[in-house]
Coordinates of C-alpha atoms and ligand atoms in Angstrom, one line a residue:
X1 CA 21.3 -12.4 -16.9
X2 CA 17.7 -13.5 -17.6
X3 CA 15.9 -11.2 -20.0
X4 CA 13.0 -10.2 -17.8
X5 CA 15.1 -8.8 -15.0
X6 CA 15.6 -5.2 -16.1
X7 CA 17.8 -2.5 -14.4
X8 CA 17.6 1.0 -13.0
X9 CA 18.1 3.9 -15.3
X10 CA 20.5 5.6 -13.0
X11 CA 21.8 5.6 -9.4
X12 CA 19.3 8.3 -8.4
X13 CA 16.7 6.1 -9.9
X14 CA 17.7 3.4 -7.4
X15 CA 17.7 5.8 -4.5
X16 CA 14.2 7.1 -5.4
X17 CA 12.8 3.6 -5.8
X18 CA 14.3 2.2 -2.7
X19 CA 13.1 5.2 -0.7
X20 CA 9.7 4.7 -2.3
X21 CA 9.7 1.2 -1.0
X22 CA 10.7 2.2 2.5
X23 CA 8.4 5.2 2.8
X24 CA 4.8 4.1 2.9
X25 CA 2.0 3.2 5.3
X26 CA 4.6 1.9 7.7
X27 CA 5.8 5.5 8.3
X28 CA 2.5 7.4 8.3
X29 CA 0.0 4.8 9.4
X30 CA 2.1 2.1 11.2
X31 CA 4.5 4.3 13.2
X32 CA 2.0 6.5 14.9
X33 CA -0.3 3.6 15.5
X34 CA 2.5 1.6 17.2
X35 CA 3.6 4.6 19.2
X36 CA 0.0 5.0 20.4
X37 CA -0.2 1.4 21.4
X38 CA 3.3 1.1 22.7
X39 CA 3.2 3.9 25.2
X40 CA 4.6 7.0 23.5
X41 CA 8.1 8.3 23.7
X42 CA 9.7 5.2 25.1
X43 CA 8.7 3.4 21.9
X44 CA 10.2 6.2 19.8
X45 CA 13.5 6.0 21.7
X46 CA 13.8 2.2 21.2
X47 CA 12.8 2.6 17.6
X48 CA 15.6 5.1 16.9
X49 CA 18.2 2.9 18.6
X50 CA 17.0 -0.1 16.6
X51 CA 17.2 1.9 13.3
X52 CA 20.8 3.0 14.0
X53 CA 22.4 0.0 15.5
X54 CA 20.4 -3.0 14.1
X55 CA 18.7 -1.9 10.9
X56 CA 21.1 0.5 9.1
X57 CA 23.9 -2.0 8.9
X58 CA 21.6 -4.7 7.6
X59 CA 20.1 -2.3 5.0
X60 CA 23.5 -1.5 3.6
X61 CA 24.3 -5.2 3.7
X62 CA 21.2 -6.2 1.7
X63 CA 22.0 -3.6 -1.0
X64 CA 25.6 -4.9 -1.2
X65 CA 24.5 -8.5 -1.5
X66 CA 22.1 -7.6 -4.3
X67 CA 24.6 -5.5 -6.2
X68 CA 27.2 -8.1 -5.9
X69 CA 25.1 -11.1 -7.0
X70 CA 22.9 -9.3 -9.5
X71 CA 20.1 -11.6 -8.3
X72 CA 17.1 -11.6 -6.0
X73 CA 17.4 -13.0 -2.4
X74 CA 17.2 -16.7 -3.2
X75 CA 19.6 -16.5 -6.2
X76 CA 22.0 -14.2 -4.4
X77 CA 22.2 -16.5 -1.4
X78 CA 22.8 -19.5 -3.6
X79 CA 25.5 -17.7 -5.5
X80 CA 27.4 -16.8 -2.4
X81 CA 26.6 -20.0 -0.5
X82 CA 25.7 -22.9 -2.8
X83 CA 25.4 -25.2 0.2
X84 CA 24.0 -24.9 3.7
X85 CA 20.7 -23.9 5.2
X86 CA 20.8 -20.3 3.9
X87 CA 18.2 -20.9 1.3
X88 CA 15.6 -20.3 4.0
X89 CA 16.4 -16.6 3.5
X90 CA 15.0 -16.8 0.0
X91 CA 12.0 -18.7 1.1
X92 CA 11.2 -16.2 3.8
X93 CA 11.6 -13.4 1.4
X94 CA 9.0 -14.8 -1.0
X95 CA 6.6 -15.6 1.7
X96 CA 7.0 -12.2 3.5
X97 CA 6.5 -10.3 0.2
X98 CA 3.4 -12.1 -0.6
X99 CA 1.7 -12.2 2.8
X100 CA 2.7 -8.6 3.9
X101 CA 1.2 -7.4 0.6
X102 CA -2.0 -9.2 1.4
X103 CA -2.7 -7.1 4.5
X104 CA -0.9 -4.0 3.4
X105 CA -3.2 -3.6 0.4
X106 CA -6.2 -3.5 2.8
X107 CA -5.0 -0.4 4.5
X108 CA -3.9 1.0 1.1
X109 CA -7.5 0.4 0.0
X110 CA -8.7 2.5 2.9
X111 CA -6.5 5.4 1.9
X112 CA -7.9 5.4 -1.6
X113 CA -11.5 5.5 -0.1
X114 CA -10.5 8.4 2.1
X115 CA -9.1 10.2 -0.9
X116 CA -12.5 9.7 -2.5
X117 CA -14.2 11.0 0.7
X118 CA -12.0 14.0 0.8
X119 CA -12.6 14.9 -2.8
X120 CA -16.4 14.5 -2.4
X121 CA -16.5 16.4 0.9
X122 CA -17.5 13.3 2.8
X123 CA -15.0 13.5 5.7
X124 CA -16.3 14.2 9.2
X125 CA -14.7 17.1 11.1
X126 CA -15.5 16.2 14.7
X127 CA -14.1 13.4 16.9
X128 CA -17.3 11.3 17.0
X129 CA -18.0 11.6 13.3
X130 CA -14.5 10.7 12.4
X131 CA -14.5 7.6 14.6
X132 CA -17.9 6.5 13.3
X133 CA -16.8 7.0 9.7
X134 CA -13.8 4.9 10.1
X135 CA -15.8 2.1 11.8
X136 CA -18.4 2.1 9.1
X137 CA -15.8 2.2 6.3
X138 CA -13.6 -0.5 7.6
X139 CA -16.7 -2.7 8.3
X140 CA -17.9 -2.6 4.7
X141 CA -16.5 -6.0 3.5
X142 CA -17.5 -6.0 -0.1
X143 CA -16.3 -2.4 -0.7
X144 CA -13.0 -3.1 0.9
X145 CA -12.5 -6.3 -1.0
X146 CA -13.1 -4.2 -4.1
X147 CA -10.6 -1.5 -3.2
X148 CA -8.0 -4.0 -1.9
X149 CA -8.3 -5.8 -5.2
X150 CA -8.0 -2.6 -7.1
X151 CA -4.8 -1.7 -5.3
X152 CA -3.3 -5.1 -5.9
X153 CA -4.4 -5.0 -9.5
X154 CA -2.7 -1.6 -10.1
X155 CA 0.4 -2.8 -8.4
X156 CA 0.5 -5.9 -10.6
X157 CA 0.0 -3.7 -13.7
X158 CA 3.0 -1.5 -12.7
X159 CA 5.3 -4.4 -11.8
X160 CA 4.4 -6.1 -15.1
X161 CA 5.6 -3.0 -16.9
X162 CA 9.1 -3.7 -15.5
X163 CA 11.6 -2.0 -13.5
X164 CA 12.6 1.2 -15.2
X165 CA 9.4 2.4 -16.7
X166 CA 7.1 1.4 -13.9
X167 CA 8.8 1.8 -10.6
X168 CA 11.2 4.6 -11.2
X169 CA 8.6 6.8 -12.8
X170 CA 6.1 6.4 -10.1
X171 CA 8.5 7.4 -7.3
X172 CA 10.0 10.5 -9.0
X173 CA 7.3 13.1 -8.6
X174 CA 5.4 12.2 -5.5
X175 CA 8.0 11.7 -2.9
X176 CA 9.1 15.4 -2.6
X177 CA 5.5 16.5 -2.7
X178 CA 4.6 14.2 0.2
X179 CA 7.4 15.5 2.2
X180 CA 6.4 19.2 1.8
X181 CA 2.8 18.4 2.7
X182 CA 3.9 16.5 5.8
X183 CA 5.9 19.5 7.0
X184 CA 3.0 21.8 6.5
X185 CA 0.7 19.5 8.5
X186 CA 3.2 19.1 11.3
X187 CA 3.6 22.8 11.7
X188 CA -0.2 23.2 11.8
X189 CA -0.5 20.4 14.3
X190 CA 2.1 21.6 16.8
X191 CA 0.6 25.0 16.8
X192 CA -2.9 23.9 17.8
X193 CA -4.1 24.7 21.2
X194 CA -3.4 21.8 23.6
X195 CA -0.6 20.4 21.3
X196 CA 1.9 20.5 24.2
X197 CA 0.4 17.5 25.9
X198 CA 0.8 15.5 22.7
X199 CA 4.3 16.6 22.3
X200 CA 5.1 15.5 25.8
X201 CA 3.6 12.1 25.2
X202 CA 5.6 11.8 22.0
X203 CA 8.9 13.1 23.2
X204 CA 9.2 12.5 26.9
X205 CA 10.0 8.9 27.5
X206 CA 8.9 7.0 30.5
X207 CA 12.0 4.8 30.9
X208 CA 10.2 2.2 33.0
X209 CA 8.2 1.4 29.8
X210 CA 11.4 1.2 27.7
X211 CA 12.4 -2.1 29.2
X212 CA 9.2 -4.0 28.4
X213 CA 10.2 -6.8 26.0
X214 CA 6.9 -6.5 24.1
X215 CA 7.4 -2.8 23.4
X216 CA 11.0 -3.5 22.4
X217 CA 9.8 -6.2 20.1
X218 CA 7.2 -4.1 18.5
X219 CA 9.6 -1.2 18.0
X220 CA 12.3 -3.4 16.4
X221 CA 9.7 -5.0 14.2
X222 CA 8.3 -1.7 13.2
X223 CA 11.8 -0.5 12.3
X224 CA 12.3 -3.5 10.0
X225 CA 8.9 -3.0 8.4
X226 CA 9.4 0.7 7.8
X227 CA 12.8 0.2 6.2
X228 CA 11.5 -2.7 4.0
X229 CA 14.2 -4.8 5.7
X230 CA 14.6 -8.5 6.5
X231 CA 12.9 -9.9 3.5
X232 CA 15.3 -9.2 0.7
X233 CA 13.4 -6.3 -0.9
X234 CA 16.6 -4.3 -0.9
X235 CA 18.6 -7.3 -2.1
X236 CA 16.2 -7.3 -5.0
X237 CA 16.4 -3.6 -5.6
X238 CA 20.2 -3.7 -5.2
X239 CA 20.3 -6.4 -7.8
X240 CA 19.1 -4.0 -10.5
X241 CA 22.0 -1.7 -9.8
X242 CA 25.0 -1.7 -12.0
X243 CA 28.1 -3.1 -10.2
X244 CA 29.9 0.2 -10.6
X245 CA 27.2 2.2 -8.8
X246 CA 28.2 3.2 -5.3
X247 CA 25.6 2.5 -2.6
X248 CA 26.9 3.5 0.8
X249 CA 25.7 7.1 0.9
X250 CA 22.5 6.0 -0.9
X251 CA 21.8 3.5 1.8
X252 CA 22.4 6.0 4.6
X253 CA 20.1 8.5 2.8
X254 CA 17.3 5.9 2.6
X255 CA 17.6 5.3 6.4
X256 CA 17.6 9.0 7.1
X257 CA 14.6 9.9 4.9
X258 CA 12.5 7.0 6.1
X259 CA 13.1 7.8 9.7
X260 CA 12.5 11.5 9.2
X261 CA 9.2 10.8 7.6
X262 CA 8.1 8.4 10.4
X263 CA 9.0 11.0 13.0
X264 CA 7.2 13.7 11.1
X265 CA 4.0 11.6 11.1
X266 CA 4.2 11.5 14.8
X267 CA 4.5 15.2 15.0
X268 CA 1.3 15.4 13.0
X269 CA -0.8 12.8 14.8
X270 CA 0.0 13.3 18.5
X271 CA -0.2 17.1 18.9
X272 CA -3.4 17.1 16.8
X273 CA -4.8 14.1 18.6
X274 CA -4.2 15.5 22.1
X275 CA -5.7 18.9 21.1
X276 CA -9.0 17.0 20.7
X277 CA -11.0 16.4 23.9
X278 CA -11.1 12.9 25.2
X279 CA -8.3 11.5 22.9
X280 CA -6.9 8.2 23.9
X281 CA -4.0 7.0 21.6
X282 CA -4.1 3.5 23.0
X283 CA -7.7 2.9 22.2
X284 CA -7.6 3.9 18.6
X285 CA -5.7 1.0 17.0
X286 CA -5.5 0.8 13.2
X287 CA -8.0 3.7 12.9
X288 CA -5.8 6.2 14.7
X289 CA -4.7 8.3 11.8
X290 CA -8.0 8.0 10.0
X291 CA -9.8 9.4 13.1
X292 CA -7.3 12.2 13.9
X293 CA -6.4 13.5 10.5
X294 CA -9.7 14.7 9.2
X295 CA -10.1 16.8 12.3
X296 CA -6.7 18.3 11.7
X297 CA -7.7 19.1 8.1
X298 CA -10.8 20.8 9.4
X299 CA -8.7 23.3 11.3
X300 CA -6.9 24.4 8.1
X301 CA -8.2 27.0 5.6
X302 CA -9.0 25.0 2.5
X303 CA -8.8 21.9 4.7
X304 CA -10.6 19.7 2.1
X305 CA -7.8 20.4 -0.4
X306 CA -5.2 19.4 2.2
X307 CA -7.2 16.2 2.9
X308 CA -7.4 15.3 -0.7
X309 CA -3.7 16.0 -1.3
X310 CA -2.7 14.1 1.8
X311 CA -4.6 11.0 0.9
X312 CA -3.5 11.1 -2.7
X313 CA 0.1 11.3 -1.6
X314 CA -0.4 8.6 1.0
X315 CA -1.9 6.3 -1.6
X316 CA 1.1 6.9 -3.9
X317 CA 3.5 6.3 -1.0
X318 CA 1.7 3.0 -0.3
X319 CA 1.8 2.2 -4.0
X320 CA 5.6 2.5 -4.3
X321 CA 5.8 0.2 -1.3
X322 CA 3.3 -2.4 -2.6
X323 CA 5.3 -2.5 -5.9
X324 CA 8.4 -3.5 -4.0
X325 CA 6.5 -6.1 -2.0
X326 CA 5.2 -7.7 -5.1
X327 CA 8.5 -7.4 -6.9
X328 CA 10.3 -9.8 -4.5
X329 CA 8.2 -12.9 -5.2
X330 CA 8.0 -11.9 -8.9
X331 CA 11.7 -11.6 -9.2
X332 CA 12.1 -15.0 -7.5
X333 CA 9.8 -16.6 -10.1
X334 CA 11.7 -15.0 -12.9
X335 CA 15.2 -15.8 -11.6
X336 CA 14.6 -19.2 -10.1
X337 CA 11.8 -20.7 -12.1
X338 CA 12.4 -18.9 -15.4
X339 CA 8.8 -17.7 -15.5
X340 CA 8.0 -14.8 -17.8
X341 CA 7.3 -11.6 -15.8
X342 CA 3.6 -11.6 -16.8
X343 CA 2.9 -15.1 -15.6
X344 CA 4.7 -14.4 -12.3
X345 CA 2.8 -11.2 -11.7
X346 CA -0.6 -12.8 -12.4
X347 CA 0.0 -15.8 -10.2
X348 CA 1.4 -13.9 -7.2
X349 CA -1.2 -11.1 -7.6
X350 CA -4.1 -13.6 -7.7
X351 CA -2.9 -15.5 -4.7
X352 CA -2.3 -12.3 -2.7
X353 CA -5.7 -11.0 -3.5
X354 CA -7.4 -14.2 -2.3
X355 CA -5.4 -14.1 0.9
X356 CA -6.2 -10.5 1.6
X357 CA -9.9 -11.3 2.1
X358 CA -9.6 -12.6 5.6
X359 CA -7.7 -9.4 6.5
X360 CA -10.5 -7.3 5.0
X361 CA -13.1 -9.2 7.0
X362 CA -11.2 -8.7 10.3
X363 CA -12.9 -5.4 10.9
X364 CA -16.3 -4.3 12.1
X365 CA -17.4 -7.7 13.4
X366 CA -16.5 -9.5 10.2
X367 CA -16.0 -13.3 10.0
X368 CA -12.3 -13.0 10.9
X369 CA -12.6 -10.4 13.6
X370 CA -12.5 -12.8 16.5
X371 CA -10.3 -15.8 16.1
X372 CA -10.4 -17.7 19.4
X373 CA -7.2 -19.6 18.6
X374 CA -5.2 -16.3 18.2
X375 CA -7.1 -14.1 20.6
X376 CA -7.6 -11.4 18.1
X377 CA -8.3 -10.6 14.5
X378 CA -6.7 -12.3 11.5
X379 CA -5.4 -8.9 10.5
X380 CA -3.6 -8.5 13.8
X381 CA -2.2 -12.0 13.6
X382 CA -0.7 -11.2 10.2
X383 CA 0.8 -7.9 11.4
X384 CA 2.2 -9.7 14.4
X385 CA 3.6 -12.7 12.6
X386 CA 5.2 -10.9 9.7
X387 CA 6.3 -7.6 11.2
X388 CA 7.3 -8.5 14.7
X389 CA 8.7 -12.0 14.0
X390 CA 9.4 -12.8 10.4
X391 CA 11.2 -9.6 9.5
X392 CA 13.5 -9.4 12.5
X393 CA 14.3 -13.1 12.2
X394 CA 14.9 -12.6 8.5
X395 CA 17.2 -9.7 9.4
X396 CA 19.1 -11.8 11.8
X397 CA 19.6 -14.5 9.2
X398 CA 20.7 -12.0 6.6
X399 CA 23.2 -10.4 9.0
X400 CA 24.6 -13.8 10.0
X401 CA 24.8 -14.7 6.3
X402 CA 26.6 -11.5 5.4
X403 CA 28.9 -11.3 8.4
X404 CA 29.8 -15.0 8.8
X405 CA 29.0 -16.9 5.6
X406 CA 29.8 -14.4 2.9
X407 CA 32.4 -13.2 5.4
X408 CA 33.5 -9.9 6.7
X409 CA 36.5 -9.8 4.3
X410 CA 34.5 -10.4 1.1
X411 CA 31.6 -8.3 2.2
X412 CA 34.1 -5.6 3.2
X413 CA 35.7 -5.8 -0.2
X414 CA 32.4 -5.2 -1.8
X415 CA 31.9 -2.1 0.4
X416 CA 35.5 -0.9 -0.4
X417 CA 34.5 -0.7 -4.1
X418 CA 32.6 2.4 -3.1
X419 CA 35.8 4.2 -1.9
X420 CA 36.1 5.7 1.6
X421 CA 33.1 6.9 3.5
X422 CA 30.8 6.2 6.5
X423 CA 30.5 3.6 7.8
X424 CA 34.0 2.2 7.3
X425 CA 34.2 -1.5 6.4
X426 CA 35.6 -2.2 9.8
X427 CA 32.7 -0.5 11.7
X428 CA 30.1 -1.9 9.4
X429 CA 31.6 -5.4 9.7
X430 CA 31.5 -5.2 13.5
X431 CA 27.9 -4.1 13.5
X432 CA 26.7 -6.7 11.1
X433 CA 28.6 -9.5 12.6
X434 CA 28.1 -8.9 16.2
X435 CA 25.7 -6.1 17.1
X436 CA 22.7 -6.7 14.8
X437 CA 22.4 -10.5 15.1
X438 CA 23.0 -10.5 18.9
X439 CA 20.5 -7.8 19.6
X440 CA 17.8 -9.6 17.5
X441 CA 18.6 -12.9 19.1
X442 CA 18.4 -11.6 22.6
X443 CA 15.1 -9.9 21.7
X444 CA 13.7 -13.2 20.5
X445 CA 14.8 -15.0 23.6
X446 CA 13.4 -12.4 25.9
X447 CA 10.1 -12.4 24.2
X448 CA 9.8 -16.1 24.5
X449 CA 10.7 -16.0 28.1
X450 CA 8.7 -12.9 28.9
Ligands
PFF1 N1 8.5 -0.1 4.1 C1 7.1 -0.1 3.8 C2 6.3 0.9 4.6 O1 6.9 1.4 5.6 O2 5.2 1.1 4.4 C3 6.5 -1.5 3.9 C4 7.3 -2.6 3.2 C5 7.6 -2.5 1.9 C6 7.8 -3.6 4.0 C7 8.4 -3.4 1.3 C8 8.6 -4.6 3.4 C9 8.9 -4.4 2.0 F1 9.7 -5.3 1.4

């Protein structure tokens, strides 16, 4: 094994780090934003179906591939299939890690600025003020370049320290705290006057909406993004596991925790949002949580403290995710090109930072806020390409690779090493061979036709 790879201190260390990768802005920022744009409860329903039937089997599969091969995506694929077109999985992984990080860090930069505002009592408490604050903050190009760069720099520093010391330690403390805070906020939100309307929007699906291919596509893409799936992040994390570590229950736990936290975020945003007069979830876009949350904090005794704690924990959740995004291309450079870790981190970090600038300048009438060729902002283009297309396509390729190239028998043997449990190798084999790839394939076809 190349020297610079590293490994987890323990199996709980893996669970913590993988959950840290999964839980992030995708849950707390992305999920409510997408529910708002995708018509409410119908989106939630499709999301849950996608998580259970499409994503969970792939997640377990990624971890198994990593543990088996003890290599990141490109190396693992080559070890199992030295010939054939499967190397595209490795290529996609490196590209997705790098490019997703480039726009993810922009939102992470906002959360750090909101943390600062909360600490310095700079948050607005009414609807108008909150909206204006977000507009002004996101339009400030130079400041956002600074905070995005800061976030990428911190991530690079941590990834450079290596697996055990950096990533595991950062996840350990903050995740349970984040969960407790989210529960408190959700309880406050659902007990606000007028919360019922928000709950209905969030929980009562309009089934005519559920059959819209665009909403289905967005929901499936969001499920992949939220679970850090389809780009080999979990192959990479699985590769730092010892071969004797069991992964089945850990994988199911990661799916369960990630989904619970996304759902909790919805219970916070929609009841609170609808309790505010004139709230329109569709119109808010990427600013949704930043406009709603400060008003929710204002209803709490000691609201400022809540605000500060919330944005601190959200920044940390984002941080444990950016670490995994950067770790994928870095592991690739270490495994495949024999680069030292430091060189890999510097090169990928610098590229990502440069590429984040157009995403920063997509807001507030910046240079990249209206691209005629794509009919929207550069930032939206990135979210669309990577979340809604690249990750599901990557997931389809990975499921085909595991189910048909590695083969149900060998993959099943790898799962059998864990002893009996849920899902059984037969059930899992069926899902990953037939259900996941077919569902994604049909989705892609329908979106092209629709
Ligand atoms: N799952 C992360 C989130 O929900 O915020 C985002 C992410 C991290 C996606 C790592 C992909 C990845 F490899």
